[in-house]
XYZ file of C-alpha atoms in Angstrom:
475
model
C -3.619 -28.598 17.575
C -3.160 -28.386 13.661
C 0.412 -28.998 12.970
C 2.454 -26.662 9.911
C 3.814 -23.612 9.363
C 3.547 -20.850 7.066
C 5.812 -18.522 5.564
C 4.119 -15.043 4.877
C 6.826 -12.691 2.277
C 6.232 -8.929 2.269
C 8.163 -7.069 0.445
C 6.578 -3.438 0.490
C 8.157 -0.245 -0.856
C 9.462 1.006 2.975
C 9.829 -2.248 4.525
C 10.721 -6.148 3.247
C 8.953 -8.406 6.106
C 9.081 -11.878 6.268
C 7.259 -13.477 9.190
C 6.521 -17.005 10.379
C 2.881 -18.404 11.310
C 1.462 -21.684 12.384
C -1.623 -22.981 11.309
C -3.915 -21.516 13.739
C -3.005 -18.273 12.981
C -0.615 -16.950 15.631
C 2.816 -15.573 14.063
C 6.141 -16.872 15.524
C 8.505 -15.025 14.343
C 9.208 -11.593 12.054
C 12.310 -10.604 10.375
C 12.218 -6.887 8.634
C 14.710 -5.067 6.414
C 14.545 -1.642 5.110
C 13.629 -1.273 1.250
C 16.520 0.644 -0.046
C 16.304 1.460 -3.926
C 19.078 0.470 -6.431
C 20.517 3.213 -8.961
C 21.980 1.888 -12.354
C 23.444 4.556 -14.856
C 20.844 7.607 -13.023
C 17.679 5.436 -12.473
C 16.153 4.011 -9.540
C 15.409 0.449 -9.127
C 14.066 -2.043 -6.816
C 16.943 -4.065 -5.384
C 15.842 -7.544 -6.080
C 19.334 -8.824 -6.341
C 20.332 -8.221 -2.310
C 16.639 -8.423 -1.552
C 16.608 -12.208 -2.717
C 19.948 -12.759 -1.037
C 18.322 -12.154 2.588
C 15.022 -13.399 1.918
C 17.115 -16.704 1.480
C 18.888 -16.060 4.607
C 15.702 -15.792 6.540
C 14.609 -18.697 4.781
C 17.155 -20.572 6.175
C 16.236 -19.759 9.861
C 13.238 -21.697 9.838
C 14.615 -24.619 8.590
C 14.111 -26.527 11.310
C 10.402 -25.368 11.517
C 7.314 -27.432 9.488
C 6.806 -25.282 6.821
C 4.498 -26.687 4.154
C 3.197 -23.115 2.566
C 4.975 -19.929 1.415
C 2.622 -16.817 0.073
C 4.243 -13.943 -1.488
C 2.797 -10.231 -0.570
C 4.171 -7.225 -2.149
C 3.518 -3.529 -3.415
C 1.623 -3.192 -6.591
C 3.600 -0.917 -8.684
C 6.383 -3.336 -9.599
C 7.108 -5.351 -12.715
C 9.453 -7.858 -13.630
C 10.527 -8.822 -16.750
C 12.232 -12.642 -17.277
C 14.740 -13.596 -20.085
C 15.958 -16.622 -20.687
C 15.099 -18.230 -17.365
C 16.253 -14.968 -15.146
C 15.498 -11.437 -14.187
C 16.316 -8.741 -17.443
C 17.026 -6.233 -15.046
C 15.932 -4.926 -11.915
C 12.521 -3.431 -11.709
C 11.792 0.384 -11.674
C 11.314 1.874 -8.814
C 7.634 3.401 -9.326
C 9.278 6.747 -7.790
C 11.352 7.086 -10.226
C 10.777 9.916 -12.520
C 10.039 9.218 -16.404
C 11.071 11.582 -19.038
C 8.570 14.147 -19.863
C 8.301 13.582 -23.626
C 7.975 9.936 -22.788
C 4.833 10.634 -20.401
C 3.559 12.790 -22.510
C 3.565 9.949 -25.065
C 2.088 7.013 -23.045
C -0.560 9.261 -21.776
C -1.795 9.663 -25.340
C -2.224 6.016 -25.200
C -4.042 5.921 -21.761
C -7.872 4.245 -21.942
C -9.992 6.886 -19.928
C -11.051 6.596 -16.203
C -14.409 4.538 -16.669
C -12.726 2.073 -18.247
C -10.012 1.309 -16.249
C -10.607 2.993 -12.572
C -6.829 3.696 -13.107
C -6.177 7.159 -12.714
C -3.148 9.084 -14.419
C -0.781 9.208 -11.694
C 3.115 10.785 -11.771
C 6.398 8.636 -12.299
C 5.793 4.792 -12.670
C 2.364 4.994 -10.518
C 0.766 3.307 -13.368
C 2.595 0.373 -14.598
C 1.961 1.039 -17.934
C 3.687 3.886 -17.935
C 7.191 2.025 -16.908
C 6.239 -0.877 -19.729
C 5.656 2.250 -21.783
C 9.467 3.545 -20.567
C 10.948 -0.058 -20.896
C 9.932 -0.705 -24.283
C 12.256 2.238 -25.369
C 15.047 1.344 -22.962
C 15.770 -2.114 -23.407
C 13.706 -3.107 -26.684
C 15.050 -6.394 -27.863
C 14.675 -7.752 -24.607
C 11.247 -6.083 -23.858
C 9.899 -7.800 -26.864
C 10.620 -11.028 -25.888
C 10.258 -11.061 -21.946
C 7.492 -12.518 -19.787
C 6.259 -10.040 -17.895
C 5.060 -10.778 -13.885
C 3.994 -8.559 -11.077
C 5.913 -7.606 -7.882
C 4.141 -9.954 -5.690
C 4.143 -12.858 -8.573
C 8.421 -12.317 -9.363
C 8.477 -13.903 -5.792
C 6.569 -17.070 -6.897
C 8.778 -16.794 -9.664
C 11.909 -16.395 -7.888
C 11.203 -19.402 -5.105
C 9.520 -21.749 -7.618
C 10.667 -21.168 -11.178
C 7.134 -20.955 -12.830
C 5.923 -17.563 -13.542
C 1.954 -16.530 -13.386
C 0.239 -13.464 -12.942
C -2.764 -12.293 -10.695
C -5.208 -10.054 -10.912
C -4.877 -7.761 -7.561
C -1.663 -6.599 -8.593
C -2.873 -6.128 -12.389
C -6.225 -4.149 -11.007
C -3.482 -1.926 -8.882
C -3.761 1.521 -10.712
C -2.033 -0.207 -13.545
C -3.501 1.037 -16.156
C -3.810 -2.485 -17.731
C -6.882 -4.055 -16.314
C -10.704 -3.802 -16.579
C -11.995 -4.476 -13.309
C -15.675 -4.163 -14.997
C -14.635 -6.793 -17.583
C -12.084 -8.598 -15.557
C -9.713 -8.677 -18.310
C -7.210 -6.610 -19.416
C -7.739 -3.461 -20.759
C -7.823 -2.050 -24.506
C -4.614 -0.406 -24.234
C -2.754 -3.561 -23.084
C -3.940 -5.871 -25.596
C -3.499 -2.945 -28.422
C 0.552 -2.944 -27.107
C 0.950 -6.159 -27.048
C 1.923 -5.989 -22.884
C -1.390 -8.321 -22.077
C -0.002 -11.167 -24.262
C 3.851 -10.841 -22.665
C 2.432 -11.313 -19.408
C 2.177 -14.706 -17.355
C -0.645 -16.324 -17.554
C -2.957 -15.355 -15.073
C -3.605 -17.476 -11.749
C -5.596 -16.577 -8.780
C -3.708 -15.215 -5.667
C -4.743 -18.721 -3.698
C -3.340 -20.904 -6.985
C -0.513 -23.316 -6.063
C 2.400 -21.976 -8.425
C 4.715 -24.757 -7.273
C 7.291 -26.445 -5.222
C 10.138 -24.782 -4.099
C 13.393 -24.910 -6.633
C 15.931 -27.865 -5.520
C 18.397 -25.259 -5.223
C 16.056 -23.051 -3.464
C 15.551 -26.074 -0.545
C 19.216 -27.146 -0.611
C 20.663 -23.332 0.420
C 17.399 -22.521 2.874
C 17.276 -26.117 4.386
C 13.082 -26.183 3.783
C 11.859 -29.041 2.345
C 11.685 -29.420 -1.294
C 7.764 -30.275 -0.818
C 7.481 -26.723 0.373
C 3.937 -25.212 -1.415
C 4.438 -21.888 -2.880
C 1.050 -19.957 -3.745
C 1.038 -16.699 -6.252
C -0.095 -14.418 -3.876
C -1.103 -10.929 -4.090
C -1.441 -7.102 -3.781
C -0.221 -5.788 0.017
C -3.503 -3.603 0.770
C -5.475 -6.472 -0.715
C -4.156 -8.358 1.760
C -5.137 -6.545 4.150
C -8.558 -6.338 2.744
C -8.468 -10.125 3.011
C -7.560 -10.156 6.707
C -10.475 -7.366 7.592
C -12.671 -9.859 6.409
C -12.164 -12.186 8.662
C -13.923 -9.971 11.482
C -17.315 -10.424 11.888
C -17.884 -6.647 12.110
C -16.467 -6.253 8.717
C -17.529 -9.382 6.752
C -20.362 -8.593 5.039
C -20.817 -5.295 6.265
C -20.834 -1.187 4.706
C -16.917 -1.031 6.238
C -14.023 0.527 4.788
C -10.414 -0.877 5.639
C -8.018 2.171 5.865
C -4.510 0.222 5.375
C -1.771 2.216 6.741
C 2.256 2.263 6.071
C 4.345 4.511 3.493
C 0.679 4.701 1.105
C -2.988 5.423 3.314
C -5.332 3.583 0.864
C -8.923 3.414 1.782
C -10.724 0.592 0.249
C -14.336 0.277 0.358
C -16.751 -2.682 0.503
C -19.963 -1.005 -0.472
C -23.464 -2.923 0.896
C -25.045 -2.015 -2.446
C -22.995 -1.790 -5.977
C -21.198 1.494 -6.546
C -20.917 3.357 -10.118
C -16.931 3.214 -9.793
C -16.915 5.692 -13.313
C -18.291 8.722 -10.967
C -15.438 8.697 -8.510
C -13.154 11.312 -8.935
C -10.149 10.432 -10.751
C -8.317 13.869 -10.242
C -8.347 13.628 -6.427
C -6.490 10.113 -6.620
C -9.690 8.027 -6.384
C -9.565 4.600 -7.924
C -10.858 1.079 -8.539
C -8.684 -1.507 -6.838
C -9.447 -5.356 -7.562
C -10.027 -7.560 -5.072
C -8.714 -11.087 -4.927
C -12.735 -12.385 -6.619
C -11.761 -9.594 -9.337
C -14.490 -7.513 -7.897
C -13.999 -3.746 -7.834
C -13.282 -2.004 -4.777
C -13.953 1.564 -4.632
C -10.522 3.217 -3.149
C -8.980 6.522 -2.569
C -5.156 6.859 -1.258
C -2.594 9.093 -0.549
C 1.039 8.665 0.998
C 0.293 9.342 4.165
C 3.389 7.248 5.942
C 6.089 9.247 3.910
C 4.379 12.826 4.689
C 4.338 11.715 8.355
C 7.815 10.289 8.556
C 8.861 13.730 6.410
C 7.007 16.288 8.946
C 8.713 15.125 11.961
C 11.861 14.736 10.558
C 12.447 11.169 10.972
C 14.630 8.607 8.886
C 11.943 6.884 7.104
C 13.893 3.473 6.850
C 13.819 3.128 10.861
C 11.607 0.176 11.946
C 10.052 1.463 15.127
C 8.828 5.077 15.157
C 6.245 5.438 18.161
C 6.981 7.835 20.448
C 5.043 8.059 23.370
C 1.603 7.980 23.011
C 0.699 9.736 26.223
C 2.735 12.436 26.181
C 2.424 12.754 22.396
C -1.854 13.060 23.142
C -0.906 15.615 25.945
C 0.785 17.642 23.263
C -2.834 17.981 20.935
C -4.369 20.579 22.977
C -1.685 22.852 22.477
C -1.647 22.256 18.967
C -5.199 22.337 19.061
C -5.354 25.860 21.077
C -2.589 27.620 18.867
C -4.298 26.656 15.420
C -1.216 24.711 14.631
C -1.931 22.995 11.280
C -0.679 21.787 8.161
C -1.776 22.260 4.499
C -1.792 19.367 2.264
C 0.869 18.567 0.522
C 4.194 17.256 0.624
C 3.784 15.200 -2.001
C 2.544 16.715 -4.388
C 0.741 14.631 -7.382
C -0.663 12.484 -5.321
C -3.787 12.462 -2.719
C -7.030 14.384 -2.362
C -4.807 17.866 -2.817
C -2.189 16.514 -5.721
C -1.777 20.270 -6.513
C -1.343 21.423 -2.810
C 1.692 23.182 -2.169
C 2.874 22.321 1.302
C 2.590 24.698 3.982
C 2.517 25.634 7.491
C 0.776 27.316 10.475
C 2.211 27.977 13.371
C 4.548 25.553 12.870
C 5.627 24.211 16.828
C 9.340 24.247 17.505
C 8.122 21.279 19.968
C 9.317 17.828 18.440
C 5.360 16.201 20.186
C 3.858 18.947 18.739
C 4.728 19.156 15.000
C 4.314 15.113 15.706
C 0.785 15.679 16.741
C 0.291 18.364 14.284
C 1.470 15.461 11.461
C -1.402 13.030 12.966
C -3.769 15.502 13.139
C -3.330 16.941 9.387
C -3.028 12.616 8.692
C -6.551 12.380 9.702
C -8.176 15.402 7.830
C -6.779 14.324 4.680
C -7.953 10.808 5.494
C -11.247 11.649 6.234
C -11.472 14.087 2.966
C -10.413 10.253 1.118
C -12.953 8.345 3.235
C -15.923 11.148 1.570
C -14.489 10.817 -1.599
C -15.195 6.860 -1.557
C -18.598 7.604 0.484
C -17.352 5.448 3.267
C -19.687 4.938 6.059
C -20.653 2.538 8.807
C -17.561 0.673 9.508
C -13.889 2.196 9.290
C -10.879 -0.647 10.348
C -7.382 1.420 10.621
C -4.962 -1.142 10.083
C -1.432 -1.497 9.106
C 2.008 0.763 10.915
C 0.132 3.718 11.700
C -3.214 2.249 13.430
C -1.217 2.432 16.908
C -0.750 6.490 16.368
C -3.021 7.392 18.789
C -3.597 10.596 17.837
C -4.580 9.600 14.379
C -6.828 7.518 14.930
C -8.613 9.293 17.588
C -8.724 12.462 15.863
C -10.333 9.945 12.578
C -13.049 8.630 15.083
C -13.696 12.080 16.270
C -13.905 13.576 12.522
C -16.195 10.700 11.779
C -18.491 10.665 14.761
C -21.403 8.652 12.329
C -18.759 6.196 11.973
C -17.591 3.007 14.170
C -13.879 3.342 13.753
C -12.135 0.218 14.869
C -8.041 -1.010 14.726
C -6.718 -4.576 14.741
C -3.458 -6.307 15.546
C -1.285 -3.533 13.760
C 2.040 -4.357 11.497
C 0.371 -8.095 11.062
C -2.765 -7.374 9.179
C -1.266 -7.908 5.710
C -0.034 -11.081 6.499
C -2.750 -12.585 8.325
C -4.963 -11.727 4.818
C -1.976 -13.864 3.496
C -2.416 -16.564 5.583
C -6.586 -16.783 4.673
C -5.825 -17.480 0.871
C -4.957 -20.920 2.196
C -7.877 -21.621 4.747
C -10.491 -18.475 4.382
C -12.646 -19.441 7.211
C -9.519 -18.849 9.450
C -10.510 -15.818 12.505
C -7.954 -13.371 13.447
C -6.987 -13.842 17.130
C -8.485 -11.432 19.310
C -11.220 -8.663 18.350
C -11.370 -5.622 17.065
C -10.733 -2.303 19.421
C -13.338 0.069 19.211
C -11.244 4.022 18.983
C -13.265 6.231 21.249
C -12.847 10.196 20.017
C -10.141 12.517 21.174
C -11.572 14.122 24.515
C -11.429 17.314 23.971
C -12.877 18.895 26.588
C -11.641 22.299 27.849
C -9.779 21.849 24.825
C -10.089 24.180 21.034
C -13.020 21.885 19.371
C -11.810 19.762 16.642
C -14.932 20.741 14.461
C -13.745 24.315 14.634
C -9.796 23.205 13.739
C -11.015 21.332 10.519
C -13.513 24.257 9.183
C -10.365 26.512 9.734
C -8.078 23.658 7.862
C -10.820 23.752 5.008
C -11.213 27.448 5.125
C -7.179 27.399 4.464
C -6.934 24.553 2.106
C -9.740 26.600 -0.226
C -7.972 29.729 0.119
C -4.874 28.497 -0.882
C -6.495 27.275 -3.782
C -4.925 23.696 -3.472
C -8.125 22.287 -4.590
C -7.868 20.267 -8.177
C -9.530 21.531 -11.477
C -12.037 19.107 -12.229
């Protein structure tokens, strides 16, 4: 029995997770806290402050536990800047809006596409565009601050040293060339690439825990911390681990407030061709290899269509009586056209509508998993996914999701894993990669629909709608 524990921190834009694993890969324990933005003088932040506050306090539960390792997880549109030993300010929150003359600006600055795989994207999306912001909020301390990602300020925050690595970097940034593995042209022409910390690799040993970190947690001082990396990167890193996926065509569909598909193509992929207006893009993987990905925020439309808060932890209804609901969605043409958030996705230009919108709570719940899947699968084309789909992450228990995905996708295997733990796990295989998730993989058979409206026919009328409304993009 290997003796140990390890502390996996995963602080996403929805939920902050912190959860507690031995060495053999079976969690024991998982604290979560809704993500709740800051707002200083009208702009949205990321509240670091009270989000380091309980991260210490969960710390200080497994005190009495073995812990030799901590790996820090987290979204990868966040930046910290460090003065002087401590945070400037609290991070932007990447949904906060930017001035239009100041856009307007930095996108005149923007490398193209091919370059970067970094697509233009709204608010702070692209991290440049929030150094971009920064630099004319706060100058005098912009000029002299090291700069770290999300995932890294953790490292930062626990150990003292701050480093940088490259799956945050290669997140839509806008400062990285995945082809190059360096950063890109506009970076190093701004200056940003030499104010950040230097770079590490997401497995790198950043340090021992502060004294004062191990005196008000109760770990020991000897405590490992690593850098760490990009959430859906993660979870790249724990699909991995599955013989079915390994070194297969597969395509890991990672699941919570964002749906980003990331592809690991058999044979190499011309990244430049994929289609940056329909919110395609090159994500980095933790070798610095480009990954082929598409995304769009499927969580938040969910949580939005079925009028739920979107800071509870559990939201599964029933999954019975929620796949009893489908044929009369099915049989009424009740649909949805992409999209409530508009900017982002396949349809970033979509303006959100309804058909036959159900008065039934299941039904506009089913209707929500249904329209999930169609814009999912629309992603999975974009990326020329075949062979192997894994679902993972919140939403890979919706059973109507991924049902209705397998049944969209018949030339696919479409498989889920242990969901909410998938990110972690991927954590937990920077520090021993030949580690095997417990259990296998669940092969999703189709939606059965039977005597029901055919599911073929619902998605040529979704497309027929979609085109009519004219919510494709100009490309």
């Amino acid at each position: 029995m290997s003796t140990g524990a390890t502390i996996v921190i995963d602080l996403g834009k929805t939920l902050s997770k912190v959860s507690l694993w031995d060495l053999d890969g079976r969690m024991l324990d998982r604290q979560v806290r809704p993500s709740i933005p800051l707002e200083i003088d009208g702009i949205r932040r990321l509240d670091a402050p009270d989000t380091g506050r309980w991260l210490l306090d969960v710390l200080s539960r497994y005190a009495d536990h073995p812990v030799t390792t901590i790996v820090p997880v987290g979204h990868g549109a966040g930046i910290a800047a460090l003065t002087d030993g401590r945070l400037a300010f609290p991070p932007l929150d990447y949904e906060q809006s930017i001035p239009e003359a100041v856009m307007a600006d930095y996108r005149s600055q923007r490398d193209p596409f091919a370059r970067t795989g970094s697509p233009a994207l709204p608010d702070g999306l692209n991290i440049g565009s929030q150094l971009w912001w920064l630099d004319q909020l706060h100058p005098d301390v912009m000029a002299n601050a090291t700069l770290l990602p999300w995932a890294q300020y953790w490292a930062w925050f626990l150990t003292g040293r701050a480093v940088s690595e490259v799956t945050s970097l290669g997140c839509h940034s806008d400062l990285w060339d995945p082809q190059d593995g360096d950063f890109s042209p506009m970076a190093k022409r701004l200056g940003w690439a030499a104010r950040f910390a230097p770079i590490v690799r997401a497995g790198d040993t950043v340090g021992a825990l502060l004294p004062a970190i191990a005196e008000r947690t109760g770990l020991s001082p000897d405590v490992q911390v690593l850098a760490g990396l990009h959430d859906s990167n993660a979870a790249l890193l724990a699909a991995r681990g599955f013989a079915e996926i390994a070194d297969n065509e597969a395509t890991v569909l990672s699941t919570g407030t964002w749906f980003i598909a990331m592809r690991l193509p058999a044979t190499p992929v011309d990244t430049a061709t994929l289609p940056e207006a329909r919110d395609c893009l090159v994500n980095v993987d933790v070798h610095g290899r480009p990954v082929p990905s598409a995304r769009f925020m499927g969580g938040r439309e969910i949580e939005t269509l079925i009028e739920i808060d979107t800071r509870r932890v559990d939201i599964k209804p029933d999954q019975p009586a929620l796949l009893a609901a489908v044929p009369e969605v099915l049989r009424h043409g009740r649909m949805i056209l992409p999209t409530l958030m508009r900017g982002f996705g396949p349809y970033p230009h979509g303006r959100f509508a309804w058909i036959n919108r159900p008065e039934d709570w299941l039904e506009r719940r089913a209707a929500a998993c249904l329209y999930a899947a169609l814009v999912a699968d629309t992603a999975l084309d974009l990326i020329g996914s075949t062979g192997r789909i894994l679902v993972e992450g919140r939403f890979a228990e919706a059973d109507v999701f991924v049902r209705a995905l397998a049944s969209l996708r018949p030339d696919c295997a479409v498989y889920t894993a242990n969901a909410h733990n998938d990110v972690s796990f991927g954590a937990l295989r920077l520090i021993d990669p030949g580690l095997r998730p417990q259990g296998e993989l669940v092969r999703i058979e189709p939606l059965d629909t039977g005597s029901w409206a055919d599911l073929d026919t619902y998605r040529n009328r979704w497309q027929a709608e979609v085109e009519a409304a004219k919510v494709e993009p100009i490309t």
